[in-house]
Coordinates of C-alpha atoms in Angstrom, one line a residue:
Chain A
M1 CA 0.0 0.0 0.0
A2 CA 2.7 2.4 1.0
L3 CA 4.8 1.3 -2.0
D4 CA 1.8 2.2 -4.3
K5 CA 1.6 5.7 -2.8
L6 CA 5.3 6.2 -3.3
E7 CA 5.1 5.1 -6.9
N8 CA 2.1 7.4 -7.5
S9 CA 4.0 10.3 -6.0
A10 CA 7.1 9.6 -8.1
A11 CA 4.9 9.4 -11.2
E12 CA 3.3 12.7 -10.3
V13 CA 6.7 14.4 -10.0
L14 CA 7.9 12.9 -13.3
R15 CA 4.7 14.0 -15.0
T16 CA 5.1 17.6 -13.6
T17 CA 8.7 17.7 -14.7
V18 CA 7.9 16.5 -18.2
Q19 CA 5.1 19.0 -18.5
A20 CA 7.4 21.9 -17.3
E21 CA 10.0 20.9 -19.9
K22 CA 7.5 21.3 -22.7
L23 CA 6.3 24.8 -21.6
S24 CA 7.7 28.0 -23.0
D25 CA 9.5 30.6 -20.9
H26 CA 6.4 32.7 -20.6
E27 CA 4.2 29.8 -19.6
L28 CA 6.7 28.9 -16.9
I29 CA 6.7 32.4 -15.7
E30 CA 2.9 32.4 -15.5
A31 CA 3.0 29.1 -13.6
T32 CA 5.6 30.5 -11.2
K33 CA 3.4 33.5 -10.6
K34 CA 0.7 31.0 -9.5
G35 CA 3.1 29.4 -7.1
D36 CA 4.4 26.5 -9.1
E37 CA 7.9 26.0 -7.8
D38 CA 8.7 23.3 -10.4
A39 CA 8.1 25.8 -13.1
F40 CA 10.7 28.1 -11.5
A41 CA 13.1 25.2 -11.1
E42 CA 12.7 24.5 -14.8
I43 CA 13.6 28.2 -15.6
M44 CA 16.7 27.9 -13.5
T45 CA 17.7 24.7 -15.2
R46 CA 17.3 26.3 -18.6
Y47 CA 19.3 29.4 -17.9
R48 CA 21.6 28.7 -15.0
S49 CA 24.6 27.6 -17.2
Q50 CA 24.0 30.4 -19.8
I51 CA 24.0 33.0 -17.1
T52 CA 26.9 31.6 -15.2
N53 CA 28.9 31.3 -18.4
Y54 CA 28.1 34.9 -19.3
L55 CA 29.0 36.2 -15.9
Y56 CA 32.2 34.2 -15.8
R57 CA 33.3 35.7 -19.1
F58 CA 32.2 39.1 -17.9
L59 CA 34.0 39.0 -14.5
N60 CA 36.7 36.3 -15.2
D61 CA 36.0 34.9 -11.7
Y62 CA 34.0 31.7 -11.5
E63 CA 33.0 31.9 -7.8
E64 CA 31.8 35.5 -8.2
A65 CA 30.0 34.5 -11.4
V66 CA 28.1 31.6 -9.7
D67 CA 27.2 33.9 -6.8
L68 CA 25.9 36.6 -9.1
A69 CA 24.0 34.0 -11.2
Q70 CA 22.2 32.8 -8.1
E71 CA 21.5 36.4 -7.1
T72 CA 20.1 36.9 -10.6
F73 CA 17.6 34.1 -10.1
V74 CA 16.6 35.4 -6.7
R75 CA 15.9 38.8 -8.2
V76 CA 13.9 37.2 -11.0
Y77 CA 11.8 35.3 -8.5
F78 CA 11.0 38.4 -6.4
A79 CA 10.3 40.6 -9.4
I80 CA 8.3 38.0 -11.3
E81 CA 5.1 39.9 -10.8
R82 CA 6.6 42.9 -12.6
Y83 CA 7.8 40.9 -15.5
H84 CA 6.0 41.6 -18.8
T85 CA 5.8 39.2 -21.6
D86 CA 6.4 42.0 -24.2
Y87 CA 10.0 40.8 -24.7
A88 CA 11.9 37.6 -24.4
F89 CA 12.6 36.2 -21.0
S90 CA 16.2 35.6 -22.0
T91 CA 16.6 39.3 -22.7
Y92 CA 15.1 40.1 -19.2
I93 CA 17.4 37.7 -17.3
Y94 CA 20.5 38.8 -19.2
R95 CA 19.7 42.4 -18.4
I96 CA 19.4 41.6 -14.7
A97 CA 22.7 39.7 -14.8
T98 CA 24.4 42.5 -16.7
N99 CA 23.3 45.1 -14.1
L100 CA 24.5 42.9 -11.3
A101 CA 27.8 42.4 -12.9
I102 CA 28.3 46.1 -13.6
S103 CA 27.4 46.8 -9.9
E104 CA 30.0 44.2 -8.9
I105 CA 32.7 45.8 -11.1
R106 CA 31.9 49.2 -9.6
R107 CA 32.1 47.8 -6.1
R108 CA 35.5 46.3 -6.9
K109 CA 36.7 49.7 -8.1
R110 CA 35.7 51.3 -4.9
R111 CA 37.7 48.8 -3.0
R112 CA 40.7 49.0 -5.3
L113 CA 44.2 49.3 -3.7
V114 CA 46.1 52.4 -4.7
S115 CA 49.6 51.0 -5.0
L116 CA 52.7 53.2 -5.4
T117 CA 53.3 51.6 -8.8
G118 CA 49.7 52.6 -9.8
L119 CA 50.8 56.3 -9.6
F120 CA 53.2 55.7 -12.5
Q121 CA 50.8 53.7 -14.6
S122 CA 48.9 55.3 -17.5
D123 CA 45.2 54.8 -18.1
D124 CA 46.0 52.4 -20.9
E125 CA 47.9 50.1 -18.7
P126 CA 46.3 47.3 -16.6
Q127 CA 44.3 48.6 -13.7
A128 CA 45.5 48.5 -10.1
Q129 CA 45.1 45.4 -8.1
D130 CA 41.8 44.7 -6.3
F131 CA 41.2 43.6 -2.8
Q132 CA 39.6 40.6 -4.2
P133 CA 41.6 39.8 -7.3
P134 CA 39.9 37.6 -9.9
D135 CA 40.3 33.9 -9.3
K136 CA 42.8 32.9 -12.0
K137 CA 43.4 29.4 -10.6
P138 CA 42.4 26.7 -13.0
L139 CA 39.2 25.1 -11.8
A140 CA 38.9 21.4 -11.0
L141 CA 36.5 20.7 -13.9
E142 CA 38.4 19.7 -17.0
N143 CA 36.2 21.7 -19.3
L144 CA 37.3 24.9 -17.5
I145 CA 41.0 24.4 -18.2
E146 CA 41.8 26.5 -21.1
S147 CA 44.8 27.2 -23.2
E148 CA 47.2 30.0 -22.3
Q149 CA 46.0 32.0 -25.3
T150 CA 42.4 31.6 -24.3
E151 CA 43.2 32.7 -20.8
T152 CA 45.0 35.7 -22.1
I153 CA 41.9 36.7 -24.1
A154 CA 39.7 36.2 -21.1
R155 CA 41.9 38.4 -19.0
A156 CA 42.0 41.0 -21.8
I157 CA 38.2 41.0 -22.0
A158 CA 38.0 41.4 -18.2
T159 CA 40.1 44.6 -18.4
L160 CA 37.9 46.3 -21.0
P161 CA 35.8 49.2 -19.7
E162 CA 32.4 48.0 -18.6
K163 CA 30.5 49.9 -21.4
Y164 CA 32.5 47.9 -24.0
R165 CA 32.8 44.6 -22.1
A166 CA 29.1 43.8 -21.9
P167 CA 28.5 44.2 -25.6
I168 CA 31.5 42.2 -26.8
V169 CA 30.8 39.4 -24.3
L170 CA 27.1 39.2 -25.4
R171 CA 28.0 39.4 -29.1
D172 CA 31.2 37.4 -29.5
V173 CA 31.1 35.1 -26.6
E174 CA 27.4 34.5 -26.1
G175 CA 26.6 34.8 -29.8
K176 CA 23.7 37.1 -29.4
S177 CA 22.5 39.1 -32.4
Y178 CA 23.0 42.9 -32.5
E179 CA 19.3 43.4 -31.8
E180 CA 19.4 41.1 -28.8
V181 CA 22.4 42.9 -27.4
A182 CA 20.7 46.2 -28.0
A183 CA 17.6 45.0 -26.1
I184 CA 19.6 43.6 -23.2
L185 CA 21.7 46.7 -22.8
Q186 CA 18.8 49.0 -23.5
L187 CA 20.8 50.8 -26.2
G188 CA 20.1 51.9 -29.7
L189 CA 21.2 49.5 -32.5
G190 CA 23.7 52.0 -33.8
T191 CA 25.2 52.6 -30.4
T192 CA 25.4 48.9 -29.8
K193 CA 27.3 48.3 -33.1
S194 CA 29.6 51.2 -32.4
R195 CA 30.4 49.9 -29.0
I196 CA 31.1 46.3 -30.2
S197 CA 33.3 47.7 -32.9
R198 CA 35.2 49.8 -30.4
A199 CA 35.5 46.9 -28.0
R200 CA 37.0 44.7 -30.7
K201 CA 39.5 47.3 -31.6
L202 CA 40.5 47.8 -28.0
L203 CA 40.8 44.0 -27.6
R204 CA 43.0 43.7 -30.7
E205 CA 45.3 46.5 -29.4
K206 CA 45.6 44.7 -26.1
L207 CA 46.4 41.4 -27.7
Q208 CA 48.7 42.5 -30.5
N209 CA 51.8 41.5 -28.6
H210 CA 50.4 38.1 -27.8
F211 CA 49.5 36.9 -31.2
Chain B
M1 CA 35.1 50.2 -51.0
N2 CA 37.2 51.9 -48.3
C3 CA 38.6 50.5 -45.0
R4 CA 35.6 51.6 -43.0
D5 CA 33.1 49.9 -45.3
F6 CA 35.2 46.8 -45.2
L7 CA 35.4 46.8 -41.5
N8 CA 31.6 47.2 -41.2
E9 CA 31.1 44.2 -43.5
F10 CA 33.9 42.2 -41.9
E11 CA 32.5 42.6 -38.3
E12 CA 29.2 41.2 -39.3
R13 CA 31.0 37.8 -39.5
N14 CA 29.3 36.9 -42.7
A15 CA 31.0 35.8 -45.9
L16 CA 32.8 38.7 -47.5
S17 CA 31.4 40.2 -50.7
G18 CA 33.5 40.5 -53.9
A19 CA 34.2 44.2 -53.3
A20 CA 35.3 43.5 -49.7
T21 CA 37.6 40.7 -50.9
L22 CA 39.2 43.0 -53.5
H23 CA 39.7 45.7 -50.9
L24 CA 41.2 43.1 -48.5
N25 CA 43.7 42.0 -51.2
D26 CA 44.8 45.6 -51.8
C27 CA 44.8 47.0 -48.2
A28 CA 47.7 45.9 -45.9
D29 CA 46.0 47.5 -42.8
C30 CA 42.8 45.6 -43.4
Q31 CA 44.7 42.4 -43.9
K32 CA 46.3 42.9 -40.6
T33 CA 43.0 43.6 -38.9
N34 CA 41.4 40.6 -40.6
V35 CA 44.2 38.3 -39.4
M36 CA 44.2 39.6 -35.8
Q37 CA 40.4 39.6 -35.4
T38 CA 40.0 36.2 -36.9
R39 CA 42.5 34.8 -34.3
V40 CA 40.7 36.5 -31.5
W41 CA 37.4 35.1 -32.7
Q42 CA 38.9 31.6 -33.0
A43 CA 40.3 31.9 -29.5
I44 CA 36.9 33.1 -28.2
D45 CA 35.1 30.3 -30.0
G46 CA 37.5 27.9 -28.2
F47 CA 36.2 29.0 -24.8
A48 CA 35.0 26.0 -23.0
P49 CA 31.5 26.5 -21.8
V50 CA 31.2 26.9 -18.0
D51 CA 28.5 25.1 -16.2
A52 CA 26.7 26.0 -13.1
P53 CA 27.4 23.8 -10.0
N54 CA 25.1 20.9 -9.4
D55 CA 23.6 22.4 -6.3
F56 CA 22.8 25.7 -8.1
N57 CA 19.0 25.3 -7.8
F58 CA 19.2 24.3 -4.1
R59 CA 21.3 27.3 -3.3
V60 CA 19.0 29.7 -5.1
K61 CA 16.0 28.2 -3.3
A62 CA 17.8 28.6 0.0
R63 CA 18.5 32.2 -0.8
I64 CA 14.9 32.8 -1.7
A65 CA 13.8 31.2 1.6
N66 CA 16.2 33.4 3.6
A67 CA 15.6 36.6 1.6
K68 CA 13.2 39.4 2.6
P69 CA 10.9 40.3 -0.3
N70 CA 11.1 44.0 0.6
D71 CA 14.9 43.9 -0.2
F72 CA 14.0 43.5 -3.8
Q73 CA 11.2 46.0 -4.1
P74 CA 12.0 49.2 -6.0
Q75 CA 13.3 51.7 -3.6
F76 CA 12.8 55.5 -3.7
F77 CA 15.8 57.6 -3.7
P78 CA 16.6 57.8 0.0
V79 CA 16.4 61.6 0.1
L80 CA 12.8 61.4 -1.2
R81 CA 11.8 59.7 2.0
Y82 CA 12.3 62.9 3.8
V83 CA 11.7 65.4 1.0
L84 CA 8.2 64.2 0.1
P85 CA 6.7 64.4 3.6
L86 CA 8.3 67.8 4.2
S87 CA 7.0 69.0 0.9
A88 CA 3.5 67.8 1.8
V89 CA 3.6 69.6 5.1
G90 CA 4.9 72.7 3.4
L91 CA 2.1 72.7 0.9
I92 CA -0.5 72.3 3.6
L93 CA 1.0 75.2 5.6
A94 CA 1.1 77.3 2.4
F95 CA -2.5 76.5 1.8
V96 CA -3.5 77.5 5.3
V97 CA -1.5 80.7 5.2
F98 CA -2.8 81.6 1.8
N99 CA -6.4 81.1 2.8
G100 CA -5.9 83.0 6.0
I101 CA -4.6 86.0 4.1
F102 CA -6.9 86.0 1.1
S103 CA -10.1 84.5 2.4
I104 CA -13.2 86.5 1.6
D105 CA -15.3 87.3 4.6
D106 CA -18.8 88.3 3.5
K107 CA -19.4 90.3 6.6
T108 CA -16.6 92.8 6.2
V109 CA -15.6 95.4 3.6
S110 CA -12.7 94.7 1.3
P111 CA -9.9 97.2 0.6
I112 CA -10.7 96.8 -3.1
A113 CA -14.2 97.8 -2.6
E114 CA -13.0 100.6 -0.4
N115 CA -10.8 102.1 -3.1
K116 CA -13.8 102.2 -5.4
F117 CA -15.9 104.2 -3.1
Q118 CA -16.4 107.8 -3.6
T119 CA -14.5 110.1 -1.2
L120 CA -16.6 111.9 1.3
D121 CA -15.9 115.4 2.3
K122 CA -13.6 114.9 5.3
K123 CA -15.2 117.6 7.3
E124 CA -18.6 116.2 7.0
N125 CA -17.3 112.8 7.8
L126 CA -15.6 113.9 10.9
A127 CA -18.6 116.0 12.1
A128 CA -20.9 113.1 11.6
S129 CA -18.5 110.8 13.4
S130 CA -18.1 112.9 16.4
S131 CA -21.7 113.7 16.8
T132 CA -22.7 110.1 16.5
I133 CA -20.2 109.0 19.1
E134 CA -21.8 111.4 21.5
Q135 CA -25.3 110.4 20.7
V136 CA -25.1 106.7 20.4
T137 CA -22.8 105.8 23.2
D138 CA -23.3 107.0 26.7
D139 CA -20.4 107.7 29.1
S140 CA -20.5 104.4 30.7
Q141 CA -20.2 102.5 27.4
S142 CA -17.5 104.7 25.8
P143 CA -14.4 103.4 27.5
K144 CA -15.4 99.9 27.0
I145 CA -15.9 100.5 23.3
E146 CA -12.7 102.4 22.9
Q147 CA -10.9 99.5 24.4
S148 CA -12.5 97.0 22.1
I149 CA -11.6 99.1 19.1
A150 CA -8.0 99.6 20.1
G151 CA -7.6 95.9 20.6
N152 CA -9.2 95.0 17.3
P153 CA -6.8 94.9 14.3
N154 CA -9.7 95.2 11.9
T155 CA -10.8 98.6 13.3
P156 CA -11.0 101.1 10.5
T157 CA -8.7 104.1 10.9
F158 CA -9.3 107.5 9.7
E159 CA -7.6 106.8 6.4
N160 CA -10.2 104.2 5.7
K161 CA -13.0 106.4 6.8
K162 CA -12.2 109.3 4.5
E163 CA -12.1 107.0 1.4
L164 CA -15.4 105.2 2.1
K165 CA -18.5 106.6 0.7
M166 CA -20.9 107.8 3.2
P167 CA -24.6 108.0 2.6
Q168 CA -25.5 111.7 2.8
D169 CA -29.0 111.1 4.3
K170 CA -27.8 109.2 7.3
P171 CA -24.4 110.4 8.3
R172 CA -24.7 109.7 12.0
F173 CA -25.1 106.0 11.6
V174 CA -22.3 105.6 9.1
A175 CA -20.0 107.7 11.2
A176 CA -20.8 105.7 14.3
K177 CA -20.1 102.5 12.5
F178 CA -16.7 103.7 11.3
A179 CA -15.8 105.4 14.5
K180 CA -16.7 102.6 16.9
K181 CA -17.7 99.4 15.3
P182 CA -15.0 97.0 14.3
Q183 CA -17.1 95.3 11.6
V184 CA -19.9 96.2 9.4
K185 CA -23.2 94.8 10.7
T186 CA -25.5 93.1 8.3
P187 CA -28.9 91.8 8.8
G188 CA -27.5 88.3 8.6
N189 CA -24.9 88.8 11.2
S190 CA -25.5 86.4 14.0
R191 CA -23.9 88.6 16.6
E192 CA -26.3 91.3 15.8
N193 CA -29.2 88.9 16.0
S194 CA -28.2 87.7 19.3
G195 CA -27.9 91.3 20.5
G196 CA -24.3 91.0 21.8
S197 CA -23.0 94.5 20.8
Q198 CA -23.6 97.8 22.4
L199 CA -24.0 99.3 18.9
N200 CA -26.5 96.9 17.7
A201 CA -29.3 99.3 18.5
V202 CA -28.1 101.5 15.7
S203 CA -30.0 100.8 12.5
Q204 CA -27.9 99.5 9.5
P205 CA -26.1 102.0 7.2
R206 CA -26.8 102.0 3.6
I207 CA -23.5 101.9 1.7
L208 CA -23.5 102.7 -2.0
T209 CA -21.5 100.0 -3.7
P210 CA -19.8 100.1 -7.1
K211 CA -21.4 97.4 -9.3
G212 CA -19.5 94.1 -9.1
L213 CA -17.8 94.8 -5.8
N214 CA -18.8 93.3 -2.5
P215 CA -18.9 95.9 0.3
N216 CA -19.1 93.3 3.0
Q217 CA -15.5 92.2 2.6
K218 CA -12.9 92.4 5.2
I219 CA -11.0 95.7 5.8
E220 CA -7.4 94.8 5.9
T221 CA -5.7 97.2 8.3
P222 CA -2.1 96.4 8.9
S223 CA -1.1 96.3 12.5
N224 CA 1.6 98.9 11.9
F225 CA -0.8 101.2 10.0
E226 CA -0.4 104.0 12.4
K227 CA 3.4 103.9 12.1
I228 CA 3.4 103.9 8.4
N229 CA 0.6 106.5 8.0
P230 CA 1.3 109.1 10.8
M231 CA -0.6 112.4 10.9
T232 CA 0.8 115.6 12.3
A233 CA -1.2 117.6 14.8
G234 CA -1.6 120.2 12.0
Q235 CA -3.3 117.7 9.8
I236 CA -5.5 116.5 12.6
L237 CA -6.6 120.0 13.4
S238 CA -7.1 120.7 9.7
E239 CA -9.7 117.9 9.8
L240 CA -11.6 120.0 12.4
G241 CA -11.5 123.0 10.1
I242 CA -8.7 124.7 12.1
E243 CA -5.7 125.7 10.0
T244 CA -2.6 126.0 12.2
V245 CA 1.1 126.6 11.9
L246 CA 3.8 125.2 14.2
E247 CA 5.6 128.0 15.8
N248 CA 8.0 127.7 18.7
G249 CA 6.7 124.2 19.3
K250 CA 3.1 125.3 19.5
W251 CA 0.3 125.1 17.0
E252 CA -1.0 128.6 16.3
V253 CA -4.4 129.0 14.7
K254 CA -4.1 130.9 11.4
S255 CA -7.7 130.5 10.2
V256 CA -10.9 128.7 11.0
K257 CA -13.1 127.4 8.2
Q258 CA -16.7 128.4 8.2
N259 CA -19.3 125.9 9.3
S260 CA -16.5 123.6 10.7
V261 CA -16.2 122.0 14.0
G262 CA -13.5 124.6 14.9
E263 CA -15.9 127.5 14.2
R264 CA -18.8 125.9 16.1
S265 CA -16.5 125.2 19.0
R266 CA -15.4 128.9 18.8
V267 CA -11.8 128.4 18.2
K268 CA -10.2 131.8 17.2
V269 CA -7.3 132.9 15.1
G270 CA -4.3 133.4 17.2
D271 CA -5.1 130.7 19.7
L272 CA -2.3 128.3 20.6
I273 CA -3.5 124.8 20.7
E274 CA -1.6 122.8 23.3
A275 CA -3.4 119.5 23.6
I276 CA -6.3 117.4 22.4
D277 CA -8.0 115.5 25.2
G278 CA -5.1 116.3 27.5
E279 CA -2.6 114.8 25.1
K280 CA 0.1 117.4 24.3
L281 CA 0.7 118.3 20.7
T282 CA 4.2 118.5 19.4
G283 CA 5.7 118.8 15.9
E284 CA 5.9 115.0 15.8
P285 CA 3.3 113.0 13.9
K286 CA 0.4 111.9 16.1
R287 CA -1.5 108.7 16.0
A288 CA -4.6 108.9 13.8
K289 CA -7.0 108.0 16.6
T290 CA -6.3 111.4 18.3
I291 CA -8.9 112.9 16.0
E292 CA -11.6 111.2 17.9
G293 CA -10.9 113.6 20.7
K294 CA -13.6 115.8 22.2
K295 CA -11.7 118.6 24.0
L296 CA -9.0 121.1 23.0
T297 CA -6.6 122.8 25.4
V298 CA -6.0 126.2 24.1
L299 CA -3.8 129.1 25.2
R300 CA -5.6 132.3 24.4
G301 CA -3.4 135.2 25.3
A302 CA -2.2 134.4 28.8
E303 CA -5.3 132.4 29.6
K304 CA -5.5 128.6 29.2
I305 CA -9.0 127.4 28.3
E306 CA -10.6 124.1 27.6
I307 CA -12.8 124.1 24.5
S308 CA -15.3 121.3 23.9
L309 CA -15.7 120.4 20.3
R310 CA -19.1 121.0 19.0
N311 CA -20.3 119.1 16.1

């Protein structure tokens, strides 16, 4: 008898999970608004790696990226009543993640150490060291171990000004279209293209001695 | 095609057009850019995807369980928390003050209406005023009324009186009103109906009103009216029909108008007027209410006499 109940319960969970996987983002959001926690779990499953990857490329710090990705979902959860289905959910969640990442960069800047050597550095040179320097240690997962060249590029991206960093990560790393990048950053299409072009030029200048 | 057009096309990451390919073959700078950017893109494409940790969902749910929903509500700019309530209080105060100053009281006369009234002959006005004071109020009531007028900021002064139009047929009532009553009495005035004022026995004046103006609006008399509109003793005496000149600190009568209070009171040319109601006159401006006096102290030759004003 008890075994039957357990089987029924497991079947119910499986059926709910299968149903959630078939739903679109907007349907999952609506279900979450009605209190369906499985729907929100499905949203997390769909976007957690994308957001973590995006934030990792943005900050070049895995632990910070995971932390901000979790914060992103917490914010989505509490702001879910204010979400409108006028635009894609992916745009919405990337926008939240971007804002959090920019806030984190600014927080780091405020805590930056002013070293004596920093007094002799020009603006073009690498920025002064942070209190919490990016975690450059190779991670345990094999798929996170990258070649030296790739690591150099990742570091170069992380040194770009924030206004250029977000567009180039979204376009060249995440593979978003210009229109999507413009929507996420709430910029005009022309401005977006201009910033991406400028970011690429800056990146080439930073990397010209390494290639 | 120039370098800029080539770069725009190249950055779209689509297959290059024929024109772009031709330009690339001819332009060394664009070749360098092409090579460099292609390497960067290749390196970026080689980025290994980063996965979220396995306990990601669990951690998020734990954060949600521990979080306070209010932390994620849109917050007003902190300063607005203080500015908005203060602004509201300021607006309410401004409203109260504005209404206090500019409210329309139907039972009083407005200065606007006042300015539109025709000017009465000052002599007649004063004569009517003085006579009515004597007739309407007996001696026992007089000090009480005087007190009440002095304490009332709305009490009309002489400046108000001479500009208001008086009905010619009933000067005594109008004069009494302006001399003693702080407010115009109307048939609808509850105070009058209850019989609370000593002057309520006086029948109501008929005030000629310019069309479109309300005579029953409040008379605005500033508290410092007497300071900003002082009258010299000469001006006060002139109101009584006695023209004087200040000589050696005394007011010498130079002429007395016919049919004036001065003539009826038998003031003569050459008299030296020392005081009104015992209040000594000097060259300094006097307060306007002095004209309500009843008795002059005059030095005639070597004799000091008291003259009662006769209206």
